[in-house]
JSON list of C-alpha atoms in Angstrom, two decimals:
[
{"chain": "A", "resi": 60, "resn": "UNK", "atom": "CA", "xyz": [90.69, 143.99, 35.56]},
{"chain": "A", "resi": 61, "resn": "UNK", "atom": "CA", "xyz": [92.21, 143.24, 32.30]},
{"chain": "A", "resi": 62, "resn": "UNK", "atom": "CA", "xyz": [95.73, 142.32, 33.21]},
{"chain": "A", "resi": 63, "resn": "UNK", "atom": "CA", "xyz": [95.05, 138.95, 31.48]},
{"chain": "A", "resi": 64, "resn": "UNK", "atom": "CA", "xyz": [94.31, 140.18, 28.12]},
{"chain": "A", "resi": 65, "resn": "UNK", "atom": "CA", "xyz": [96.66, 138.79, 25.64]},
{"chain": "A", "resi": 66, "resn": "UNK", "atom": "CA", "xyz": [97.39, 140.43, 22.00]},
{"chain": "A", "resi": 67, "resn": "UNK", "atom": "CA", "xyz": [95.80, 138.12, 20.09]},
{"chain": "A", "resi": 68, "resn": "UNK", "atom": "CA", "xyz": [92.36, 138.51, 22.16]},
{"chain": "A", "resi": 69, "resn": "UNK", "atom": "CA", "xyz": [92.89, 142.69, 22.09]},
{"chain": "A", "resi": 70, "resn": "UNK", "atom": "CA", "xyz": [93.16, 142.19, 17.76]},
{"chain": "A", "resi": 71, "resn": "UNK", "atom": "CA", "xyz": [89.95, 140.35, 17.95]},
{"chain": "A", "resi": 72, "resn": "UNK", "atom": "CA", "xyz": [88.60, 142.79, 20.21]},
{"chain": "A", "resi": 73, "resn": "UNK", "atom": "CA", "xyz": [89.03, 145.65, 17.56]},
{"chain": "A", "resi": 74, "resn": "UNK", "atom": "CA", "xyz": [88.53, 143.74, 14.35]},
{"chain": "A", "resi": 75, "resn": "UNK", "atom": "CA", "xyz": [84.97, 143.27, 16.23]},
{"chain": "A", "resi": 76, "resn": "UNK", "atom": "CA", "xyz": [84.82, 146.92, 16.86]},
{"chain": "A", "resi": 77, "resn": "UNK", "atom": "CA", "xyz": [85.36, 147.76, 13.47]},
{"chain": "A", "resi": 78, "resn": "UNK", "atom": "CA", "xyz": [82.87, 145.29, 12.01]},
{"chain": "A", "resi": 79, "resn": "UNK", "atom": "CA", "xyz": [79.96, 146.26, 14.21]},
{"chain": "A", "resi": 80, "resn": "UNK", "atom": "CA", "xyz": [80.21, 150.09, 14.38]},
{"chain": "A", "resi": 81, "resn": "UNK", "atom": "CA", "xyz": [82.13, 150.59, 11.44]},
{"chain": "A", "resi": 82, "resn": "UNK", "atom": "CA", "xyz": [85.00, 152.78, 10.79]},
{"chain": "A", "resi": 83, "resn": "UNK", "atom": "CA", "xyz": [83.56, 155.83, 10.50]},
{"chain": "A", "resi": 84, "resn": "UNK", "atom": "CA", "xyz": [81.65, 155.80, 13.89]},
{"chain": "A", "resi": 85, "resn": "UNK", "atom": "CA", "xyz": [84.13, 153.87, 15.87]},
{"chain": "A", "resi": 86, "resn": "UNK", "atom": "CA", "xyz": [86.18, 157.05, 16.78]},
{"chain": "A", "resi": 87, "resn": "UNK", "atom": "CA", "xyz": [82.98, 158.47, 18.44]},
{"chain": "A", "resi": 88, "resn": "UNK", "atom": "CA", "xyz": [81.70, 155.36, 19.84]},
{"chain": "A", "resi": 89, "resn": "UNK", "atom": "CA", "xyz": [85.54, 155.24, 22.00]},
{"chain": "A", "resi": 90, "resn": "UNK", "atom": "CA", "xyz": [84.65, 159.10, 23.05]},
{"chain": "A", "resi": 91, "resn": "UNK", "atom": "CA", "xyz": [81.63, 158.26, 24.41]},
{"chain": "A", "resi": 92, "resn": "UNK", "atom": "CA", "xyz": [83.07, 155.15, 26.54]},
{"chain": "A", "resi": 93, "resn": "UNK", "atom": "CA", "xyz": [85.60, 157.37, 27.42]},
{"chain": "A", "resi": 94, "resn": "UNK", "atom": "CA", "xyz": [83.36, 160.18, 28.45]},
{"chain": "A", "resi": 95, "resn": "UNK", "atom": "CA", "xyz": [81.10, 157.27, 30.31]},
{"chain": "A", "resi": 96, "resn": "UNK", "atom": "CA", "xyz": [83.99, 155.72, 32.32]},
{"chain": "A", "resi": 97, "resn": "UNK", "atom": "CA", "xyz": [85.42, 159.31, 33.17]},
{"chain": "A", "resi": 98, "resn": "UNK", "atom": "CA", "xyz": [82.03, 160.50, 34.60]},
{"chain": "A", "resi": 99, "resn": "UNK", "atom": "CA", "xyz": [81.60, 156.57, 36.38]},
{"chain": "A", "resi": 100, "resn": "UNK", "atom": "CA", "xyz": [85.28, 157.36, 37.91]},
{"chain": "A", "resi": 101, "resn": "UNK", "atom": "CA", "xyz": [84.34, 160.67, 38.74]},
{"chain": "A", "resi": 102, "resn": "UNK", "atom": "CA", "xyz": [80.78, 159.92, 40.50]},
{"chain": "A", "resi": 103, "resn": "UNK", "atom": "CA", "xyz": [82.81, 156.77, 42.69]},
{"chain": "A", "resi": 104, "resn": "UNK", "atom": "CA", "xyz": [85.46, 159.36, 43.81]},
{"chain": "A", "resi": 105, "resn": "UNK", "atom": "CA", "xyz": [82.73, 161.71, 44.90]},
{"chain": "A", "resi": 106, "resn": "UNK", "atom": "CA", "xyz": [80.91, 159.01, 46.79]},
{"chain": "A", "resi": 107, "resn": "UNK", "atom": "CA", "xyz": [84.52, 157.64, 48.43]},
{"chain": "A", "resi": 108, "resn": "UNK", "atom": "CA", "xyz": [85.29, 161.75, 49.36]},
{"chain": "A", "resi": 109, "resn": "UNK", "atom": "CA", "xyz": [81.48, 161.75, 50.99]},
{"chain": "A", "resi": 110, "resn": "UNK", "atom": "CA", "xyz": [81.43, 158.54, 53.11]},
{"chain": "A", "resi": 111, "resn": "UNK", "atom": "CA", "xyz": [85.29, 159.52, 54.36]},
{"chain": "A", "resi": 112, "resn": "UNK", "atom": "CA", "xyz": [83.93, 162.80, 55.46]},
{"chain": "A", "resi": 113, "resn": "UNK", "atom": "CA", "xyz": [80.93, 161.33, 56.97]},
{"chain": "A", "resi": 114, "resn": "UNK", "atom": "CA", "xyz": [82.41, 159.21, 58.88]},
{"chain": "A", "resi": 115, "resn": "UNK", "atom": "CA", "xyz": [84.59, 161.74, 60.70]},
{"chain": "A", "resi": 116, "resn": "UNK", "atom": "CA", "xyz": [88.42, 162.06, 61.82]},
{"chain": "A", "resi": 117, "resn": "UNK", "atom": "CA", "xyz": [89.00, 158.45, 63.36]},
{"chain": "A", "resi": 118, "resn": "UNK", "atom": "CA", "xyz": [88.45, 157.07, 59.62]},
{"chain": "A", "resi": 119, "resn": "UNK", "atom": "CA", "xyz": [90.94, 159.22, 58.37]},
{"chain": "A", "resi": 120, "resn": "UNK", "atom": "CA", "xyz": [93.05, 155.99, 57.22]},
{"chain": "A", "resi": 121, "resn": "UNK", "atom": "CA", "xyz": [90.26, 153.74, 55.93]},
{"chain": "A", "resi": 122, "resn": "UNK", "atom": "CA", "xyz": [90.11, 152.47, 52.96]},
{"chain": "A", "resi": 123, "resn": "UNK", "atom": "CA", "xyz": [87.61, 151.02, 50.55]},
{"chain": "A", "resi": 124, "resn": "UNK", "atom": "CA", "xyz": [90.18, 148.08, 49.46]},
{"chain": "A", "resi": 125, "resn": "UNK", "atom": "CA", "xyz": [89.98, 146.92, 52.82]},
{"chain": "A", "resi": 126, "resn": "UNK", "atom": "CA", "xyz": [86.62, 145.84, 52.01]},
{"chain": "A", "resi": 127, "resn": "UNK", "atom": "CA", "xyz": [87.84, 143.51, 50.26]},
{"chain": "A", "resi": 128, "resn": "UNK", "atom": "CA", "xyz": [87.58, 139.97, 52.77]},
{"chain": "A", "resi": 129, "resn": "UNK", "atom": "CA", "xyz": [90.85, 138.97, 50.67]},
{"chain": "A", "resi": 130, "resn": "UNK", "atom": "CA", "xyz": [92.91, 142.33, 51.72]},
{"chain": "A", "resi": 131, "resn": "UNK", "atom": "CA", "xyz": [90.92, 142.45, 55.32]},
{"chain": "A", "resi": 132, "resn": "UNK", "atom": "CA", "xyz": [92.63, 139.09, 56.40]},
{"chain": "A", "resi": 133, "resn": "UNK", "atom": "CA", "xyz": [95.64, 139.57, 54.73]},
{"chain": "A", "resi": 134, "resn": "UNK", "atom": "CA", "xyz": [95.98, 143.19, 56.78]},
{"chain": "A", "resi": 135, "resn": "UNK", "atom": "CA", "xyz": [95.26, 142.19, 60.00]},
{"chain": "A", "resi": 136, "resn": "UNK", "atom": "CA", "xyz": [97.34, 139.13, 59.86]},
{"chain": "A", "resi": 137, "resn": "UNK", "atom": "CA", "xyz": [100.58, 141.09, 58.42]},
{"chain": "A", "resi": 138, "resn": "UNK", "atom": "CA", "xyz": [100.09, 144.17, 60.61]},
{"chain": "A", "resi": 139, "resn": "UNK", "atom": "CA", "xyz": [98.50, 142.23, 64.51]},
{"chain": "A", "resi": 140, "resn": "UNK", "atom": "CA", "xyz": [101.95, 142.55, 66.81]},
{"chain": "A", "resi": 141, "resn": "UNK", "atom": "CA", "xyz": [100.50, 139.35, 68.56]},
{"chain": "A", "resi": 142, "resn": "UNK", "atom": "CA", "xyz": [100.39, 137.00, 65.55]},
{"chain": "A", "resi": 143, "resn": "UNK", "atom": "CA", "xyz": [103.57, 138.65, 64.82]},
{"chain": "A", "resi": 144, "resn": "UNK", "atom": "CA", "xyz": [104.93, 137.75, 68.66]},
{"chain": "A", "resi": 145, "resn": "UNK", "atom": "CA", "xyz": [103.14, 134.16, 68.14]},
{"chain": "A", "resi": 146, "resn": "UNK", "atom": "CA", "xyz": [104.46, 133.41, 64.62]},
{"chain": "A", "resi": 147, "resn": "UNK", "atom": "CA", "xyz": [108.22, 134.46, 65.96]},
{"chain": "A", "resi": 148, "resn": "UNK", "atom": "CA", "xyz": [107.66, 132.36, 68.69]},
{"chain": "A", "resi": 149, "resn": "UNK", "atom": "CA", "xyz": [106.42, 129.31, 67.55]},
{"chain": "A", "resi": 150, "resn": "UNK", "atom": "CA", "xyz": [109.10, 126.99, 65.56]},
{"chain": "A", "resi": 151, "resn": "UNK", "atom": "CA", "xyz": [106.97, 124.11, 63.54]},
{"chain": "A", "resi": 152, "resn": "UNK", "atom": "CA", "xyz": [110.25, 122.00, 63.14]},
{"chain": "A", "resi": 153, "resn": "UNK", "atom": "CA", "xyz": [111.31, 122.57, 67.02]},
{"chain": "A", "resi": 154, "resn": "UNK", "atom": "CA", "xyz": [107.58, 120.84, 67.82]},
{"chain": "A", "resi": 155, "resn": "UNK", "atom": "CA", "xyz": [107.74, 118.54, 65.28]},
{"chain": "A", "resi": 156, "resn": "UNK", "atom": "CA", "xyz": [110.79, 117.19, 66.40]},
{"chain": "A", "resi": 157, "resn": "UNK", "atom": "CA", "xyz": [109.64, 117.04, 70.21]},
{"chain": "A", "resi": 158, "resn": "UNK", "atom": "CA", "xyz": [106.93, 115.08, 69.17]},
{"chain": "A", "resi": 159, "resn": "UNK", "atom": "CA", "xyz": [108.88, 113.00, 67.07]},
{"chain": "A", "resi": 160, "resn": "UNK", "atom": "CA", "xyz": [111.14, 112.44, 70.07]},
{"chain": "A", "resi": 161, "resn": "UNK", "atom": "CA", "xyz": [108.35, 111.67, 72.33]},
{"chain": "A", "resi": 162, "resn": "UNK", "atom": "CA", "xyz": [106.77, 109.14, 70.16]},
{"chain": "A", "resi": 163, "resn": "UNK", "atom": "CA", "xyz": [110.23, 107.53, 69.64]},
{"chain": "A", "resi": 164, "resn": "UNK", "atom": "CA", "xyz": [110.79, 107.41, 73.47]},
{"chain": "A", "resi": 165, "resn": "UNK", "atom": "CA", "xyz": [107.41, 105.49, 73.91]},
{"chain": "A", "resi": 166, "resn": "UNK", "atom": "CA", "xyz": [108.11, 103.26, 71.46]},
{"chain": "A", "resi": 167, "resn": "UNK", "atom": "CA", "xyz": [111.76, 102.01, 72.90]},
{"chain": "A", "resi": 168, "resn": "UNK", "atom": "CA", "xyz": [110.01, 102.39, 76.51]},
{"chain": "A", "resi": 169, "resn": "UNK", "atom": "CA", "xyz": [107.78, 99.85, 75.73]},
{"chain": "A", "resi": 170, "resn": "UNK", "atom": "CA", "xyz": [110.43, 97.24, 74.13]},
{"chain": "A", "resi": 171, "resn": "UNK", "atom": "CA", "xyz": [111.58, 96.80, 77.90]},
{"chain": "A", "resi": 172, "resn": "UNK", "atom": "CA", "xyz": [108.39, 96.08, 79.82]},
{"chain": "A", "resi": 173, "resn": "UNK", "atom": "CA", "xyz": [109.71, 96.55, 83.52]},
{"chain": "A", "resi": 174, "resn": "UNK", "atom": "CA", "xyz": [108.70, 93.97, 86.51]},
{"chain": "A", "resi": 175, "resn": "UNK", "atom": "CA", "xyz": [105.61, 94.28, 87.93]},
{"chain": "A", "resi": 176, "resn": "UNK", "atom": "CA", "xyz": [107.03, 94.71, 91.94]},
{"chain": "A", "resi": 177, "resn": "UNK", "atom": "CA", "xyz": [109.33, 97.52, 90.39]},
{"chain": "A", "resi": 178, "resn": "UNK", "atom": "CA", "xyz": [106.00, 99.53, 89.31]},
{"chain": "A", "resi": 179, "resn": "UNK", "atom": "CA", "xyz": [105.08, 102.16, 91.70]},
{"chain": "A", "resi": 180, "resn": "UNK", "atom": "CA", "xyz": [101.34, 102.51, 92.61]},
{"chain": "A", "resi": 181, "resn": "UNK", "atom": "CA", "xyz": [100.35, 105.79, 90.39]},
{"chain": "A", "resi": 182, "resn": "UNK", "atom": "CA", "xyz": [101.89, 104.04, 87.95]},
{"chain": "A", "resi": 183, "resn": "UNK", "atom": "CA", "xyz": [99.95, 100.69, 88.41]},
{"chain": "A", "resi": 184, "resn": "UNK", "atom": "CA", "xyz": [96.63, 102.86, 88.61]},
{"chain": "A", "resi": 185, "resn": "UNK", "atom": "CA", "xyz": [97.14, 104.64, 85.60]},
{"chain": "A", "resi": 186, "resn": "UNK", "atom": "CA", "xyz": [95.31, 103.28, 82.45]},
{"chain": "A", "resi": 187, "resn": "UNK", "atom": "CA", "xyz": [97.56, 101.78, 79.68]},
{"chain": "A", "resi": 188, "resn": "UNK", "atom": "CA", "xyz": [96.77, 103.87, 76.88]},
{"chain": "A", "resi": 189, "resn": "UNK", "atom": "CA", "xyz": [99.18, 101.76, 74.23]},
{"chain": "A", "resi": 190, "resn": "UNK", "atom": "CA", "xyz": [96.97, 98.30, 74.94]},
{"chain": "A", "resi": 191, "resn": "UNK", "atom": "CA", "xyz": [94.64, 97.34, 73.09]},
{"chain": "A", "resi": 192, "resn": "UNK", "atom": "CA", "xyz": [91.66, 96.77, 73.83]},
{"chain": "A", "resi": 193, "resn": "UNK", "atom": "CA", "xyz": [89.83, 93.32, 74.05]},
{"chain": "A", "resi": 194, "resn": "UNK", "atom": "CA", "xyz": [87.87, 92.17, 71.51]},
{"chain": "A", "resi": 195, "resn": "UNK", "atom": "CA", "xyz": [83.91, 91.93, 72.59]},
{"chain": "A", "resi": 196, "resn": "UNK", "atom": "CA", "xyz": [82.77, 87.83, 72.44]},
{"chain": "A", "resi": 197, "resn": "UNK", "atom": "CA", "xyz": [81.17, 87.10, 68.77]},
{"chain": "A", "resi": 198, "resn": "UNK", "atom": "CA", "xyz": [77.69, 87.00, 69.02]},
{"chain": "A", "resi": 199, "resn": "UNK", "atom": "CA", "xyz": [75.92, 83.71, 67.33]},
{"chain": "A", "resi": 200, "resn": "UNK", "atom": "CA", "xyz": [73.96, 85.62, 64.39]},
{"chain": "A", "resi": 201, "resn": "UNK", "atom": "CA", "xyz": [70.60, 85.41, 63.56]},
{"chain": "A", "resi": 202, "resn": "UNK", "atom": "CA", "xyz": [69.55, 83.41, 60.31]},
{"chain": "A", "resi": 203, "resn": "UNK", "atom": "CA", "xyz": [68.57, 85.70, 57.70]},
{"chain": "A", "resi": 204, "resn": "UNK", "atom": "CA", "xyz": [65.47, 84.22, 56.06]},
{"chain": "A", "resi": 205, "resn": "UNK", "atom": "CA", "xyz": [64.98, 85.81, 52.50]},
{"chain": "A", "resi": 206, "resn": "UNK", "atom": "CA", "xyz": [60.99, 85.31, 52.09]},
{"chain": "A", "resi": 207, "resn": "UNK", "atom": "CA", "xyz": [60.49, 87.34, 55.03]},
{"chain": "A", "resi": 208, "resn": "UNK", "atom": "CA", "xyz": [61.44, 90.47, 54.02]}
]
């Protein structure tokens, strides 16, 4: 909670301490957050030892961290043997490359356009995806006539 709490921020923390309670009461003012964040510990503990035992033998392993929607994801990510099967399985660089391949392929396929009487009928029915499409006629435009609007 405070990992990020430099010296120079602690210092000012206690030269504040100092000024608002004072030396002489500042020992007993740290008891008393002591005392206060003891019992809080204490009364959390209890509740954690309650709900565990209320909830019976087959939550024998849970734990509150997993609460947590950070730690939740990250645990059933790391520990699911089917992502773990699927990550080792899958090679990003392997696709990438087939794809790469593929798209290279098309493209030098295409520098050669092959005769017409050579192209067999599934392939004279099947759409040209790598045309482009016509462009629609221009339509004459209507005059735009400022006072009217």
């Amino acid at each position: 909670m405070f990992n990020d709490i430099g010296a120079l921020e602690l210092v000012t923390i206690v030269v504040l301490a100092i000024l608002i309670f004072g030396p002489d009461k500042l020992p007993k003012v740290i008891q008393d957050v002591s005392g206060f964040i003891r019992k809080i510990r204490a009364f959390s503990d209890s509740a954690k030892q309650d709900i565990r035992s209320e909830l019976g033998p087959e939550f024998k392993d849970f734990e509150f961290e997993d609460l947590n929607p950070k730690t939740f994801i990250r645990k059933q990510l790391t520990e699911n043997e089917d992502l773990q099967e699927l990550r080792s399985s899958f090679d990003l660089r392997k696709e990438l490359n087939e794809v790469t391949d593929a798209v290279n392929s098309r493209e030098t396929g295409q520098a050669a356009p092959a005769s017409p009487a050579s192209a067999t009928p599934a392939a004279a029915t099947a759409p040209d995806l790598l045309k482009k499409p016509v462009a629609p006629a221009q339509e004459p435009r209507t005059p735009f006539d400022a006072d009217a609007t």
